């Protein structure tokens, strides 16, 4: 059965593509495969049956394919994003980077399609490992270090998830990956949720994201910004809609991320922090848990993947062409890279939710859902975060890269494939903004929301206009400086330093000292002790037994076999002797 | 493309005036707009989102930049030391 359905799974194409990519490269077909595989997957997912690929393994029912409206919208955007990302990365010659990207996408599709926790866990870990290589392929010392930290954090998160899965199996004897009710959620369910939240970069377990993404390779970051966090949003929307913790943490996330985006200097770190903020809207939407808010979370995930990838592609193009990504080293690039400038500005206004762009029709859905559920505080927090979004990514980022003071950095237009990738994403940003039905009819619940009302337009234009005024007043305060800001990764980065210091200084010193002592004193003592034992063997026992020659030899032999040097033998011997003594005492 | 941008750059004063005119229009528009689906008191106040926008923006800059300056900001090689 599995043979006939294995090619139904879109991840299969990516896995096979990854496996045979070196062969295709030899044949000169690598670029063809890089476009063909996501294209096949993109069309194939439209025809998936409701359920496929059920396998019984070791008494577990594994489900590789479970398709419902929630799955479809995420599959749609994941395969579309894979296509855009592959076009953007066509010029990359290293096969390894493409293989890592393909495996990463395969992991993400596998998680989206799976119907049980074991399958989920396997694909979950595939994602973590494959994406680590996307960081390492930057091949800088910093990215190697960041990659190790990223991997360690995700392995820890995976273990928490696995612990939750085991405990859940112990509790309910069922591994199917379905919605968990708020009432009666146990520790097991919360462990699973923490595992998911780590990938969604929910504070305080978010610091891996702004730590790792800015260090990833140019194309790697484009893939990473789309898949890890949004797969996490999908699994949260699948299992935990309506959990209050998600609603509150999501709203906190929106402000936390945007706050750092306002002060950071590195373009890709600003965008990475801004992922935290944007995913916050989705997490909050899932947490509110109404049909409208979950719809909004899905719509925002779709729109966000496209425009955030667009922004990462723009910042990546600048990094690729100039070797710089820090705002204080850039400026005035509009003369030299006008196309990249236009695309990035489109990404910036889309993420800020300008009318006629995708942000306007997706983000507002979550905010309106919060309002309709009478969650005024959450609503205002998210609105404030969208002010910060426009400030940091809508104005500050484009201003200091493309306009502002001309840095004189030499640059050329990016290669055609990079511009094509950006153009497709930019087109989609407008397409969804002008034609929201395209997105709305994919959503898991029927949509009654209309974004283009007069009042919503008025609200958005006022917010954006006066945020612009705020920037205009404070532009001098926002001039970027070559600094970095501490975040919660301090605890494990400096903590690891403390651990290493203890390991290298005191522990190592004690270890060396003990070695010295052993070499000078211990060795001699051991020899002396051995001599003493052998003396006891002969002289002591001879004296104790005080018997015939036969008895001496026999007893000595017996004891010698005891002296095997193995602790369990000594303990066993001691127990046996105690036993004999006890019997003697009792009998006599 | 480049020429358009350089033209705009030269006439930044015009842009600035247009921007302020746009702000006035947005606030004026809010007085005439039909309100439905109101969620809380702010939705009923004319120009509420203008005030929210400017105060939110300035407040965010002051708070974030302030926190950064007094506490979080470090040299770029902070973790390499």
PDB file of C-alpha atoms in Angstrom, chain B:
ATOM      1  CA  UNK B   1      13.392  54.849 -12.214  1.00  0.00           C
ATOM      2  CA  UNK B   2      16.586  56.432 -10.973  1.00  0.00           C
ATOM      3  CA  UNK B   3      15.615  59.731 -12.590  1.00  0.00           C
ATOM      4  CA  UNK B   4      12.201  59.797 -10.932  1.00  0.00           C
ATOM      5  CA  UNK B   5      13.777  59.225  -7.539  1.00  0.00           C
ATOM      6  CA  UNK B   6      16.406  61.898  -8.066  1.00  0.00           C
ATOM      7  CA  UNK B   7      13.700  64.289  -9.177  1.00  0.00           C
ATOM      8  CA  UNK B   8      11.742  63.553  -6.005  1.00  0.00           C
ATOM      9  CA  UNK B   9      14.892  63.899  -3.935  1.00  0.00           C
ATOM     10  CA  UNK B  10      15.476  67.369  -5.383  1.00  0.00           C
ATOM     11  CA  UNK B  11      11.937  68.423  -4.606  1.00  0.00           C
ATOM     12  CA  UNK B  12      11.769  67.063  -1.080  1.00  0.00           C
ATOM     13  CA  UNK B  13      10.074  70.257   0.127  1.00  0.00           C
ATOM     14  CA  UNK B  14       7.097  69.484  -2.121  1.00  0.00           C
ATOM     15  CA  UNK B  15       7.005  65.940  -0.754  1.00  0.00           C
ATOM     16  CA  UNK B  16       7.045  67.240   2.785  1.00  0.00           C
ATOM     17  CA  UNK B  17       4.074  69.536   2.127  1.00  0.00           C
ATOM     18  CA  UNK B  18       2.200  66.717   0.419  1.00  0.00           C
ATOM     19  CA  UNK B  19       2.837  64.516   3.444  1.00  0.00           C
ATOM     20  CA  UNK B  20       1.429  67.080   5.875  1.00  0.00           C
ATOM     21  CA  UNK B  21      -1.546  67.633   3.602  1.00  0.00           C
ATOM     22  CA  UNK B  22      -2.109  63.872   3.620  1.00  0.00           C
ATOM     23  CA  UNK B  23      -2.114  63.858   7.428  1.00  0.00           C
ATOM     24  CA  UNK B  24      -4.736  66.608   7.513  1.00  0.00           C
ATOM     25  CA  UNK B  25      -6.879  64.753   5.006  1.00  0.00           C
ATOM     26  CA  UNK B  26      -6.761  61.510   6.987  1.00  0.00           C
ATOM     27  CA  UNK B  27      -7.907  63.255  10.158  1.00  0.00           C
ATOM     28  CA  UNK B  28     -10.607  65.164   8.282  1.00  0.00           C
ATOM     29  CA  UNK B  29     -11.750  61.931   6.639  1.00  0.00           C
ATOM     30  CA  UNK B  30     -12.169  60.354  10.064  1.00  0.00           C
ATOM     31  CA  UNK B  31     -14.836  62.927  10.932  1.00  0.00           C
ATOM     32  CA  UNK B  32     -17.047  61.820   8.055  1.00  0.00           C
ATOM     33  CA  UNK B  33     -16.456  58.127   8.092  1.00  0.00           C
ATOM     34  CA  UNK B  34     -19.284  55.771   8.988  1.00  0.00           C
ATOM     35  CA  UNK B  35     -18.453  53.681  12.016  1.00  0.00           C
ATOM     36  CA  UNK B  36     -19.645  50.129  12.359  1.00  0.00           C
ATOM     37  CA  UNK B  37     -18.312  47.121  14.141  1.00  0.00           C
ATOM     38  CA  UNK B  38     -16.959  49.338  16.883  1.00  0.00           C
ATOM     39  CA  UNK B  39     -15.099  47.399  19.554  1.00  0.00           C
ATOM     40  CA  UNK B  40     -14.385  49.917  22.321  1.00  0.00           C
ATOM     41  CA  UNK B  41     -14.589  53.594  23.260  1.00  0.00           C
ATOM     42  CA  UNK B  42     -11.629  54.601  21.075  1.00  0.00           C
ATOM     43  CA  UNK B  43     -13.578  53.712  17.978  1.00  0.00           C
ATOM     44  CA  UNK B  44     -16.066  56.475  18.786  1.00  0.00           C
ATOM     45  CA  UNK B  45     -13.550  59.319  19.239  1.00  0.00           C
ATOM     46  CA  UNK B  46     -12.704  61.332  16.133  1.00  0.00           C
ATOM     47  CA  UNK B  47      -9.022  61.110  15.289  1.00  0.00           C
ATOM     48  CA  UNK B  48      -8.329  58.560  18.026  1.00  0.00           C
ATOM     49  CA  UNK B  49      -6.010  56.509  15.820  1.00  0.00           C
ATOM     50  CA  UNK B  50      -4.013  59.587  14.856  1.00  0.00           C
ATOM     51  CA  UNK B  51      -3.241  60.261  18.486  1.00  0.00           C
ATOM     52  CA  UNK B  52      -2.618  56.562  19.080  1.00  0.00           C
ATOM     53  CA  UNK B  53      -0.240  56.468  16.105  1.00  0.00           C
ATOM     54  CA  UNK B  54       1.874  59.472  17.046  1.00  0.00           C
ATOM     55  CA  UNK B  55       1.995  58.730  20.787  1.00  0.00           C
ATOM     56  CA  UNK B  56       2.610  55.039  20.174  1.00  0.00           C
ATOM     57  CA  UNK B  57       5.422  55.785  17.755  1.00  0.00           C
ATOM     58  CA  UNK B  58       7.143  58.372  19.948  1.00  0.00           C
ATOM     59  CA  UNK B  59       6.607  56.305  23.078  1.00  0.00           C
ATOM     60  CA  UNK B  60       8.039  53.226  21.447  1.00  0.00           C
ATOM     61  CA  UNK B  61      11.126  55.077  20.251  1.00  0.00           C
ATOM     62  CA  UNK B  62      11.709  56.639  23.673  1.00  0.00           C
ATOM     63  CA  UNK B  63      11.160  53.418  25.635  1.00  0.00           C
ATOM     64  CA  UNK B  64      13.059  51.071  23.319  1.00  0.00           C
ATOM     65  CA  UNK B  65      15.948  53.418  22.630  1.00  0.00           C
ATOM     66  CA  UNK B  66      16.065  54.294  26.333  1.00  0.00           C
ATOM     67  CA  UNK B  67      16.181  50.665  27.454  1.00  0.00           C
ATOM     68  CA  UNK B  68      18.767  49.954  24.817  1.00  0.00           C
ATOM     69  CA  UNK B  69      21.000  52.841  25.867  1.00  0.00           C
ATOM     70  CA  UNK B  70      20.918  52.296  29.594  1.00  0.00           C
ATOM     71  CA  UNK B  71      20.914  48.520  29.712  1.00  0.00           C
ATOM     72  CA  UNK B  72      20.893  46.305  26.655  1.00  0.00           C
ATOM     73  CA  UNK B  73      23.315  47.941  24.277  1.00  0.00           C
ATOM     74  CA  UNK B  74      26.752  46.323  24.053  1.00  0.00           C
ATOM     75  CA  UNK B  75      29.696  46.332  21.688  1.00  0.00           C
ATOM     76  CA  UNK B  76      29.321  44.017  18.709  1.00  0.00           C
ATOM     77  CA  UNK B  77      32.100  41.681  19.853  1.00  0.00           C
ATOM     78  CA  UNK B  78      30.555  41.376  23.329  1.00  0.00           C
ATOM     79  CA  UNK B  79      30.102  37.601  23.055  1.00  0.00           C
ATOM     80  CA  UNK B  80      33.489  37.012  21.435  1.00  0.00           C
ATOM     81  CA  UNK B  81      35.390  38.279  24.442  1.00  0.00           C
TER      82      UNK B  81
END
